Short mmCIF file of C-alpha atoms and ligand atoms in Angstrom, two decimals:
data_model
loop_
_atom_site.label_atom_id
_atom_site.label_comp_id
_atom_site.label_asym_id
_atom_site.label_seq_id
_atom_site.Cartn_x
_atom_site.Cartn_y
_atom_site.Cartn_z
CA UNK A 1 -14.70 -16.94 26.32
CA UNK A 2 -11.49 -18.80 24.97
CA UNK A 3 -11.46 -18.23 21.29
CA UNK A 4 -9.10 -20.12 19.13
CA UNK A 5 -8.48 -20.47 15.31
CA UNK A 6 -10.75 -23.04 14.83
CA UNK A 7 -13.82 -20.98 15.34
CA UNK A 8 -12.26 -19.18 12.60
CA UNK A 9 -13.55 -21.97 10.44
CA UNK A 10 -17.20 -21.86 12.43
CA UNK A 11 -18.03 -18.18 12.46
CA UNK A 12 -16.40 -16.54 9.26
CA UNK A 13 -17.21 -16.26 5.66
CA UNK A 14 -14.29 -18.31 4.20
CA UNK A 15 -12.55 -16.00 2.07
CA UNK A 16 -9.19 -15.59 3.88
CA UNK A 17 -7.14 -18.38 5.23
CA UNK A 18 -4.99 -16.72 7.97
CA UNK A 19 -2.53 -18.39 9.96
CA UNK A 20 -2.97 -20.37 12.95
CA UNK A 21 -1.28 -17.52 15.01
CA UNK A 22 -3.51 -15.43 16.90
CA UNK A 23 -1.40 -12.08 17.79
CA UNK A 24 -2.69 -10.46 20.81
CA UNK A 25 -0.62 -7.60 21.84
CA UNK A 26 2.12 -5.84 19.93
CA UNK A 27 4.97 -3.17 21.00
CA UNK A 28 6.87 -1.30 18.15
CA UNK A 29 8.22 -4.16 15.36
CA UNK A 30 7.47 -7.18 18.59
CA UNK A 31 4.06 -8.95 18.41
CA UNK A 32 3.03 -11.74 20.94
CA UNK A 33 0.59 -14.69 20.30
CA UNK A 34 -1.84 -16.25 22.57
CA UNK A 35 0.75 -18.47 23.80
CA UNK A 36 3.05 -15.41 24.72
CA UNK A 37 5.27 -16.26 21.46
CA UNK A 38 7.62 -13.44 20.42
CA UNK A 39 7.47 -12.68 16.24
CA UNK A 40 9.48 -10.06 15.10
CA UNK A 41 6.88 -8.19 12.57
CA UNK A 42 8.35 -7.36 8.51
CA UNK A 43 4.85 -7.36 7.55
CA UNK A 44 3.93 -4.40 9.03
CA UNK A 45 -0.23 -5.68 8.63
CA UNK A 46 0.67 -5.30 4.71
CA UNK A 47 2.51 -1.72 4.88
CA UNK A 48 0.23 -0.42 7.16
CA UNK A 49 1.56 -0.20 10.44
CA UNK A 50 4.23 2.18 9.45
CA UNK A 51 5.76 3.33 13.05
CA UNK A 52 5.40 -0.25 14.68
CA UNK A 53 2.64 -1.02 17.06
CA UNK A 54 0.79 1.27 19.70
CA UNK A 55 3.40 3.68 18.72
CA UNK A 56 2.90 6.47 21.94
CA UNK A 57 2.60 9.53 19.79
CA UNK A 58 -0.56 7.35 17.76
CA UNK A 59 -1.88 5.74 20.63
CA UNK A 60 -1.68 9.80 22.39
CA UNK A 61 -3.83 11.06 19.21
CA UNK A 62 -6.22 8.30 19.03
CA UNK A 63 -6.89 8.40 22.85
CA UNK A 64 -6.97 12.20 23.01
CA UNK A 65 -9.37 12.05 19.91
CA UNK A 66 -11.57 9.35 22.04
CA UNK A 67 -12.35 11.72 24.24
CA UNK A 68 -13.54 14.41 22.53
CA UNK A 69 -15.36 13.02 19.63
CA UNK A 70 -15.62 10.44 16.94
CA UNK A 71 -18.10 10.84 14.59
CA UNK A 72 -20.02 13.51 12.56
CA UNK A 73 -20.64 12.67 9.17
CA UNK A 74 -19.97 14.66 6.34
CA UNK A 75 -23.18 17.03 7.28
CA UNK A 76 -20.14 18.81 8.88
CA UNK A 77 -16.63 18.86 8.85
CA UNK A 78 -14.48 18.89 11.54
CA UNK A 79 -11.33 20.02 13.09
CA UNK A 80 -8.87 16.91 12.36
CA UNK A 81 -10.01 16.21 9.14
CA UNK A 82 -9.16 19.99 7.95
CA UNK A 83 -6.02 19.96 9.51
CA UNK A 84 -5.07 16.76 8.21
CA UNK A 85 -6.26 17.97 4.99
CA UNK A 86 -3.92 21.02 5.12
CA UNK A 87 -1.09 18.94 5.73
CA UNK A 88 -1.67 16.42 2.71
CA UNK A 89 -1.60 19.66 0.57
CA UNK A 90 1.57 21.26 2.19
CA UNK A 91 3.49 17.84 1.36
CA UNK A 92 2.13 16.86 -1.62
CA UNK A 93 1.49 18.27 -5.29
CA UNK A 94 -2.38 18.45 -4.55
CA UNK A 95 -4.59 21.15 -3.72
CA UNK A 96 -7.71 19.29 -3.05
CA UNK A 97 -8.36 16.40 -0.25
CA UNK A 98 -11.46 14.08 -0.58
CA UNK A 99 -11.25 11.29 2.28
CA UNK A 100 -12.38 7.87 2.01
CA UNK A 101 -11.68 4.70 4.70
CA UNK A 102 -9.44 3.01 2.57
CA UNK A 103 -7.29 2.11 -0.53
CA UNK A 104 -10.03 0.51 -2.93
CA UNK A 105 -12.33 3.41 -1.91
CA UNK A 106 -10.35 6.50 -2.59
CA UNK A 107 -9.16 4.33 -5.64
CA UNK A 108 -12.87 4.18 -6.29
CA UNK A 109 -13.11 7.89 -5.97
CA UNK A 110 -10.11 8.59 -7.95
CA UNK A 111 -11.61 6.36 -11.01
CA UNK A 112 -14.75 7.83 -10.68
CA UNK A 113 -13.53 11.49 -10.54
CA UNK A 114 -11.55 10.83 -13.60
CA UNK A 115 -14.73 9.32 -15.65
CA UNK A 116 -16.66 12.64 -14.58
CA UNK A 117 -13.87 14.83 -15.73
CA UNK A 118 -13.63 13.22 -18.73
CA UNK A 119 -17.46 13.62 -19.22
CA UNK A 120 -17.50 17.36 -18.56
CA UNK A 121 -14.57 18.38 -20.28
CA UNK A 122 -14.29 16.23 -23.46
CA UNK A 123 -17.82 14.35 -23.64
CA UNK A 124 -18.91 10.48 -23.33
CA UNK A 125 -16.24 9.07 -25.56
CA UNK A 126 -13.59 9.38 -23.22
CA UNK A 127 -14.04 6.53 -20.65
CA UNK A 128 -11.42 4.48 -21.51
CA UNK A 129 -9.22 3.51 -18.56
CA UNK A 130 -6.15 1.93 -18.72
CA UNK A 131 -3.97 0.07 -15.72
CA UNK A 132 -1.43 -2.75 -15.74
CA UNK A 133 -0.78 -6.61 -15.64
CA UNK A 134 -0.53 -7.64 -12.25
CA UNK A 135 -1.64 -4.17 -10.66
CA UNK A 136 -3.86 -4.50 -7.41
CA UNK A 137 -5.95 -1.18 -6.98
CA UNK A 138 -8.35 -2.63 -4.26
CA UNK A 139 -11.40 -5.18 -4.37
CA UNK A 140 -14.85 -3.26 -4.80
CA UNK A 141 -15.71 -3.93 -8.42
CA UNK A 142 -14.63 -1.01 -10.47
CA UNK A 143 -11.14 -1.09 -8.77
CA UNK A 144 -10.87 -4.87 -9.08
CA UNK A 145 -11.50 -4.70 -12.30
CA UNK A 146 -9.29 -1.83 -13.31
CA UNK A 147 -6.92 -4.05 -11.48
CA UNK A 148 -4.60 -6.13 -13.61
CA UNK A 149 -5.50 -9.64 -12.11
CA UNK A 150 -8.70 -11.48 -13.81
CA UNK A 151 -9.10 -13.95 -11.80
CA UNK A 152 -9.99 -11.34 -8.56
CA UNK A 153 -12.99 -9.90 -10.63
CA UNK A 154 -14.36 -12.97 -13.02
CA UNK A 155 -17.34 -14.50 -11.52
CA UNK A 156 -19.24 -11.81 -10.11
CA UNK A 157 -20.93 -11.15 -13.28
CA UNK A 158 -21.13 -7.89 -16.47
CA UNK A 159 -18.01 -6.18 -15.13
CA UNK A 160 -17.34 -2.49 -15.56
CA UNK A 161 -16.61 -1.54 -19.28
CA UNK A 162 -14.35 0.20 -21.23
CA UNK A 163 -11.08 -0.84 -19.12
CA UNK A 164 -7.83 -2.53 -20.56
CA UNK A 165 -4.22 -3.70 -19.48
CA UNK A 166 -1.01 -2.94 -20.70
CA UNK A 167 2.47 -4.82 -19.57
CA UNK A 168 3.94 -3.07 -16.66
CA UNK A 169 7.28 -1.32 -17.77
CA UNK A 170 6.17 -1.70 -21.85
CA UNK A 171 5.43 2.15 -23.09
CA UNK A 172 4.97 0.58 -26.64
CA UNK A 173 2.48 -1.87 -25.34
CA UNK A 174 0.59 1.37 -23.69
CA UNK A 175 0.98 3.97 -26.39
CA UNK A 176 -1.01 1.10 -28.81
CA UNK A 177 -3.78 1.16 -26.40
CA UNK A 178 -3.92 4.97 -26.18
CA UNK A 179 -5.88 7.24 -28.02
CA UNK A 180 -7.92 10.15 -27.45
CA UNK A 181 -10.56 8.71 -25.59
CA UNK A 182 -8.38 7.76 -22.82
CA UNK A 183 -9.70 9.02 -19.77
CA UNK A 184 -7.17 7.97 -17.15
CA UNK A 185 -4.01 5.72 -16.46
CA UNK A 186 -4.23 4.06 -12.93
CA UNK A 187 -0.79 2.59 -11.93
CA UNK A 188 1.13 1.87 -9.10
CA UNK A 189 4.47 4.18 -9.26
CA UNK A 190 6.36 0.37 -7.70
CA UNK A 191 4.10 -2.24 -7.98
CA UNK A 192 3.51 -4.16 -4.74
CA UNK A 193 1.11 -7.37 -4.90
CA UNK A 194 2.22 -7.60 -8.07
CA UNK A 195 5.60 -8.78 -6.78
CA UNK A 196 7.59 -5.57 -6.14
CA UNK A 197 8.35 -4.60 -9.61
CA UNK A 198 9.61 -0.80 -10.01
CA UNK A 199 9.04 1.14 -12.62
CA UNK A 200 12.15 2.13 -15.59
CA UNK A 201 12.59 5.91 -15.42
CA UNK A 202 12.11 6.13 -19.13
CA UNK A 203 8.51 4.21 -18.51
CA UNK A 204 7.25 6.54 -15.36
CA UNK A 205 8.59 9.67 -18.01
CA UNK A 206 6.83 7.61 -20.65
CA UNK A 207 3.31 7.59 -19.15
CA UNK A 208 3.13 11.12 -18.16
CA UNK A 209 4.39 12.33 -21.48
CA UNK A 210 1.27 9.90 -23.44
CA UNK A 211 -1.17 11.07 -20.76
CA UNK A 212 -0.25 14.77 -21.71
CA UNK A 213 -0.35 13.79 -25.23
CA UNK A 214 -4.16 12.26 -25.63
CA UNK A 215 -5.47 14.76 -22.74
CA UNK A 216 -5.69 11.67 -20.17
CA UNK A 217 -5.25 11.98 -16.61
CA UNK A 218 -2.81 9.87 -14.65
CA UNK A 219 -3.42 8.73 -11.31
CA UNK A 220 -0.80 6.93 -9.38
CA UNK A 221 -1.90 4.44 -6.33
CA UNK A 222 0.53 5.33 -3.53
CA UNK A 223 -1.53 2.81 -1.26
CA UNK A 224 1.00 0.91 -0.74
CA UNK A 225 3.85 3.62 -1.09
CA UNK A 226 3.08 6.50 0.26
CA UNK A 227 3.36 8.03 3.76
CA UNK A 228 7.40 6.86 3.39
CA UNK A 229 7.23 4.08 2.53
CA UNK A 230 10.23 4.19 -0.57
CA UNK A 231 12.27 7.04 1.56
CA UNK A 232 10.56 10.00 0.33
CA UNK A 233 7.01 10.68 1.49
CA UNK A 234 5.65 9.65 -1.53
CA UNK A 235 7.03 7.65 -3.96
CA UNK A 236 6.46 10.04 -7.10
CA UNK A 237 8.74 12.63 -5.43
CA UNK A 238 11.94 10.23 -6.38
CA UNK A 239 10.40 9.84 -10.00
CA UNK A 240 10.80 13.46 -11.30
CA UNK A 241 6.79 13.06 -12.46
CA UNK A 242 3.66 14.52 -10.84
CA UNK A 243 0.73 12.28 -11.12
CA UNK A 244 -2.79 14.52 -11.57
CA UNK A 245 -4.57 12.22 -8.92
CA UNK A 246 -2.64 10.11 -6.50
CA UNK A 247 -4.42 7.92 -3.77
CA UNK A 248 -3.41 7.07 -0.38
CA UNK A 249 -4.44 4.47 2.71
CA UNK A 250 -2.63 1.70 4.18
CA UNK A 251 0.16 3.79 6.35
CA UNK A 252 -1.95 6.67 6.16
CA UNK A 253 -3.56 5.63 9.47
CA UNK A 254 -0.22 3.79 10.96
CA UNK A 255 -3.04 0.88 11.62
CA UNK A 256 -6.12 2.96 11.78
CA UNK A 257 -8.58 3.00 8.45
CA UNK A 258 -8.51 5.78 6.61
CA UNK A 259 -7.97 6.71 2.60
CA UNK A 260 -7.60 9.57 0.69
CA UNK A 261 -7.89 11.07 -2.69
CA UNK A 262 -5.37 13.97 -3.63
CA UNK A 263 -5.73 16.27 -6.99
CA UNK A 264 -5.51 19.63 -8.30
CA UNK A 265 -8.50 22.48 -7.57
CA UNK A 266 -9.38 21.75 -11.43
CA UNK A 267 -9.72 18.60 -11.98
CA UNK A 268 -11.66 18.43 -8.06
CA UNK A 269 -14.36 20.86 -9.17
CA UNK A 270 -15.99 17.70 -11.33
CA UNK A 271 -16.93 15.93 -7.93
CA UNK A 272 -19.57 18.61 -7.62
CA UNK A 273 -21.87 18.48 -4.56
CA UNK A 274 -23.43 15.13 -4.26
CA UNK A 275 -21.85 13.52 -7.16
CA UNK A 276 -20.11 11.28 -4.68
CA UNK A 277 -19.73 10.59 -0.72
CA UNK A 278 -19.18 8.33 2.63
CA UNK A 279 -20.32 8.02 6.04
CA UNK A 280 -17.28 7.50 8.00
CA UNK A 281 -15.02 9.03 4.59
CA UNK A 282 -13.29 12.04 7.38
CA UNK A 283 -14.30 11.10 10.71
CA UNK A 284 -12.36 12.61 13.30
CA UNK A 285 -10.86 9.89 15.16
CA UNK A 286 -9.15 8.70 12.35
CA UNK A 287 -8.40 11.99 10.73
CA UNK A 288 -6.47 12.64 14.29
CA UNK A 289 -4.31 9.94 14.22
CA UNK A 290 -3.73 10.00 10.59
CA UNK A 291 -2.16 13.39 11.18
CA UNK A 292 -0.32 12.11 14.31
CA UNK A 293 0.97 9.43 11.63
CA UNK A 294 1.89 12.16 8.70
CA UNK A 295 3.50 14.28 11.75
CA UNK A 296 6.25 11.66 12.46
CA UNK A 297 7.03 10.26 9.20
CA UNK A 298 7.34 13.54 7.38
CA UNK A 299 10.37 14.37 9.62
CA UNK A 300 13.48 13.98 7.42
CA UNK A 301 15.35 12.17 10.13
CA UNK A 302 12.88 9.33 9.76
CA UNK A 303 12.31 9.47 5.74
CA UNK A 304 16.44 9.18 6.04
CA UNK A 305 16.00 6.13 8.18
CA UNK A 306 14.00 4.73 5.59
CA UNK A 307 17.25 4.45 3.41
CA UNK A 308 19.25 3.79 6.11
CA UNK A 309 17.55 0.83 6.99
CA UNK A 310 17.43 -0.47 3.22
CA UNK A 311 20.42 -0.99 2.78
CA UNK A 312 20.39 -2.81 6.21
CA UNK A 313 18.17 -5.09 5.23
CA UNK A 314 19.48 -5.34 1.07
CA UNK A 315 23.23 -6.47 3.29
CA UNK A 316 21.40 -8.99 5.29
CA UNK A 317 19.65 -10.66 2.73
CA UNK A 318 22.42 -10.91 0.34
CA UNK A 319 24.29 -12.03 3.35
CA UNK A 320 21.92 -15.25 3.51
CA UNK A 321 21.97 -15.65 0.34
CA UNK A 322 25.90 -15.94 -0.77
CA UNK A 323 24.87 -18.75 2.06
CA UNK A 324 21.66 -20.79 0.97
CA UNK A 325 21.22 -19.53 -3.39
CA UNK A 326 17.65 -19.32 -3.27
CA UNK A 327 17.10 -15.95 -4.26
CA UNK A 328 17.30 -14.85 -7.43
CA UNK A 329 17.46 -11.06 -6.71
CA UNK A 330 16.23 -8.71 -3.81
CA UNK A 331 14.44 -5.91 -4.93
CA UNK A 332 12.22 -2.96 -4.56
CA UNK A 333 12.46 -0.08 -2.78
CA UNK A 334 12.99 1.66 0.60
CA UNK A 335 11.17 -0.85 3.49
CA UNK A 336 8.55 -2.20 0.53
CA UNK A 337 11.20 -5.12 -0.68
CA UNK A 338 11.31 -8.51 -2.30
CA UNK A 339 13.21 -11.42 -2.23
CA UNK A 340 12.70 -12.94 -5.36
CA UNK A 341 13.06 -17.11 -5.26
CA UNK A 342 15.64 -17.87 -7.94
CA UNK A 343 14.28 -21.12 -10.63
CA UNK A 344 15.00 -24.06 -7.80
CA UNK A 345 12.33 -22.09 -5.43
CA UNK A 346 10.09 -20.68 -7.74
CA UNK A 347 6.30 -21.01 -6.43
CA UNK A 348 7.72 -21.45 -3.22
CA UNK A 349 6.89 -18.40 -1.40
CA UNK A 350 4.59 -19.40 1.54
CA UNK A 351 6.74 -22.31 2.45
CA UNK A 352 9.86 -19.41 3.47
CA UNK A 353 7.11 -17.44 5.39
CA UNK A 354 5.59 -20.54 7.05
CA UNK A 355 9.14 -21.48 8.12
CA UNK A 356 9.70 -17.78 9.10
CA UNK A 357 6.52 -17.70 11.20
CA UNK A 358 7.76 -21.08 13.09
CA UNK A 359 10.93 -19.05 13.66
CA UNK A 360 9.46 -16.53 15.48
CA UNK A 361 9.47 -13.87 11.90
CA UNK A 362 6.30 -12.35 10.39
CA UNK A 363 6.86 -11.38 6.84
CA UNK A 364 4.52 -11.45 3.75
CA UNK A 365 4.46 -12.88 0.05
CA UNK A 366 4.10 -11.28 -3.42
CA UNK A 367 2.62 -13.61 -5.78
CA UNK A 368 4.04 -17.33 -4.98
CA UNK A 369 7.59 -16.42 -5.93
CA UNK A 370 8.55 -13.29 -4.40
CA UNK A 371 8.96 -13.26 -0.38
CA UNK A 372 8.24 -9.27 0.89
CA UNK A 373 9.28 -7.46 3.72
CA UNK A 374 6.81 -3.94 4.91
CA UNK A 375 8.02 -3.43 8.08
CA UNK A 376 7.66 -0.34 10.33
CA UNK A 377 9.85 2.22 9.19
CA UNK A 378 11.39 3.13 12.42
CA UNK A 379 12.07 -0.45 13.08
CA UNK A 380 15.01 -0.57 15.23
CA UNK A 381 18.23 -2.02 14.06
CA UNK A 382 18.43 -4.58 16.33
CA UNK A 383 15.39 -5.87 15.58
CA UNK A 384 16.01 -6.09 11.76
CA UNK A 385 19.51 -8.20 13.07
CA UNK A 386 17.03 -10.64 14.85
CA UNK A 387 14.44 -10.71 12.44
CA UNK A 388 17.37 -11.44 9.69
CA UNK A 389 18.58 -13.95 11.93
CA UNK A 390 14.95 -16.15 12.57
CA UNK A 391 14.64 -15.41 8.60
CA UNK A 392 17.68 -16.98 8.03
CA UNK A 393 16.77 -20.07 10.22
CA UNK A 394 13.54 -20.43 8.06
CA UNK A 395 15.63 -20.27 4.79
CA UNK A 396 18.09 -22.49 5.71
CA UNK A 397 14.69 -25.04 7.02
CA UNK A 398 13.48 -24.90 3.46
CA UNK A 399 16.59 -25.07 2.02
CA UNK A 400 17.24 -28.09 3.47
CA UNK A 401 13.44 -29.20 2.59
C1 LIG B 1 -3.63 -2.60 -0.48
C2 LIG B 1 -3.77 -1.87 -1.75
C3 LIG B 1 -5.02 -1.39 -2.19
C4 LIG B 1 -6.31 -1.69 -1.46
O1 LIG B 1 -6.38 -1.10 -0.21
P1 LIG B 1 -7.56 -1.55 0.80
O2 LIG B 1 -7.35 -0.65 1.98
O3 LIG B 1 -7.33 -3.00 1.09
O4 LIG B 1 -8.83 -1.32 0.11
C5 LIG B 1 -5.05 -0.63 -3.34
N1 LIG B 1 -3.94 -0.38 -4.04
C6 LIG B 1 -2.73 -0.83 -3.65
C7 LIG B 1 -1.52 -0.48 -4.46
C8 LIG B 1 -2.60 -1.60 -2.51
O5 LIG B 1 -1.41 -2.08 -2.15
#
């Protein structure tokens, strides 16, 4: 049956409104459409597909894995799912491993964890949670709401309670919302849908020093940065702070779904048995290729390549813009970066990656004024040259209107 993007429109609940590219096969940072069109990929499927596509070594554990088995449930555990455990542990601050099948849900986990500490250790006053302006922490309810965009969770009816927002970078702002019945601050250690904004040092130092202060935990969302995505393997290890839950997905799997909640022993003994759970949360087949994933990123050679290939891309875009002034800074960090449209472009964000897209480029958006770039983070060099090159086509497109 020939399937185009019209029967998009037919067969789908209408909640996304994806291009009218259909990809069909894809080989390290190249993806082809239906009509055998070339796109280099910066998107990376939103920071997911962090060595490229059908990378051999993934593609070898997911195949191997196929073979053997798939499924259990948690009735037992299983031999890929401890080992990838392990290694979360060994390169992390955590102890403690619950797994989930991605970002909202071991966000989910992490919120509720934090609620239940609260409860056992201090009592049902401490509940309140606190997160940021423009923070994305996933779309089931609780995380959508704990996420710092209204409109995402208004209209869906009584919302979770006891949750408020704080600016992004403002310690002041936070420290006024604090108090002792703060049970956990959720935030994003660079925030990415929010338009890659990074964090001050004094702010990150801020938030754990308030967090010890009022006996609140704080988890940090490495959804979108972990598993290398800033140059170390996650992004906290740059900030000189240690989060006491931090939750991981998106490049976890490389392209396969799979979360995960890390903490300390202490604060994990409040998820007692039953007090929380999944089906598919730790299956083997994507527990296998989730360590075939951690594997090759944690090797320093390709964490260095990370920063390597920043600065690769921070030359190129500066590069087109001494040319076409329509950015008014590029920012962010290791491959998770922004261009952000100066005042002439502002709003203008899907018309650069519609013209990119016609160019033969696949790159994403943050908010309507900030262009982003997630691509795999052993993209080859020459790729980022050609990819820079079809971008610049698109800007110069735009530029000219
Ligand atoms: C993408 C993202 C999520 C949600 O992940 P899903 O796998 O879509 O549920 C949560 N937090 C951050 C920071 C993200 O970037």
């Amino acid at each position: 049956m020939q399937v185009t993007r019209e029967l998009f429109d037919d067969v789908m609940v209408p909640n996304y409104a994806p291009s009218a590219i259909i990809p069909v096969r894809g080989k390290g940072s190249r993806v082809w459409d239906q009509n055998d069109k070339e796109f280099i990929d910066f998107a990376g499927g939103i920071a997911v597909n962090c060595l490229g596509h059908c990378h051999p070594a993934l593609v070898q554990a997911l195949t191997e894995q196929g073979q053997k088995l798939w499924h259990l449930s948690n009735v037992m555990t299983n031999e890929p799912a401890l080992r990838l455990a392990q290694k979360l542990t060994q390169l992390t601050f955590a102890e403690k491993v619950y797994f989930a099948n991605s970002g909202a849900e071991a966000n989910e986990a992490a919120l509720k964890l934090a609620r239940r500490w609260a409860l056992d250790v201090y009592g049902a006053q401490k509940s309140q949670i606190i997160s940021f302006n423009k923070s994305f922490h996933g779309r089931t309810f609780f995380t959508v709401t704990v996420g710092g965009q209204a409109a995402y969770s208004d209209g869906f009816g009584p919302k979770p309670g006891d949750i408020a927002h704080a600016d992004y970078n403002d310690l002041a702002g936070l420290e006024a919302l604090m108090s002792d019945k703060t049970c956990a601050v959720m935030l994003e250690p660079l925030q990415g849908e929010g338009g890659i904004i990074s964090p001050s040092a004094d702010f990150i130092k801020g938030v754990r020093a308030l967090c010890d202060k009022h006996n609140a935990l704080m988890i940090f969302d490495e959804v979108q940065t972990g598993v290398g995505r800033t140059g170390a393997m996650y992004a906290y290890q740059n900030l000189g702070v240690t989060p006491d839950i931090l939750t991981t997905a998106k490049a976890l799997g490389g392209g396969f779904p799979i979360g995960a909640m890390l903490t300390t022993t202490e604060i994990a003994k409040h998820l007692k048995i039953g007090t929380h759970g999944s089906t598919y949360g730790g299956n083997p087949l994507a527990c296998a290729v989730a360590e075939a994933v951690l594997d090759v990123v944690s090797n320093d050679d390709v964490l260095r390549g990370v920063v390597k290939r920043e600065a690769f891309f921070r030359e190129g875009l500066q590069r087109i813009n001494d040319k076409y002034h329509a950015f008014a800074e590029i920012r962010g960090k290791g491959l998770l970066l922004g261009a952000a449209l100066n005042e002439k472009y502002k709003g203008q964000a899907k018309a650069f990656l519609v013209a990119a897209a016609e160019h033969g480029l696949m790159c994403l958006i943050a908010g309507a004024d900030v262009v982003r770039f997630t691509p795999s983070l052993v993209i080859p060099e020459q790729d980022i040259e050609l990819g820079l090159q079809r971008f610049e086509m698109a800007v110069a497109q735009v530029v000219k209107g």
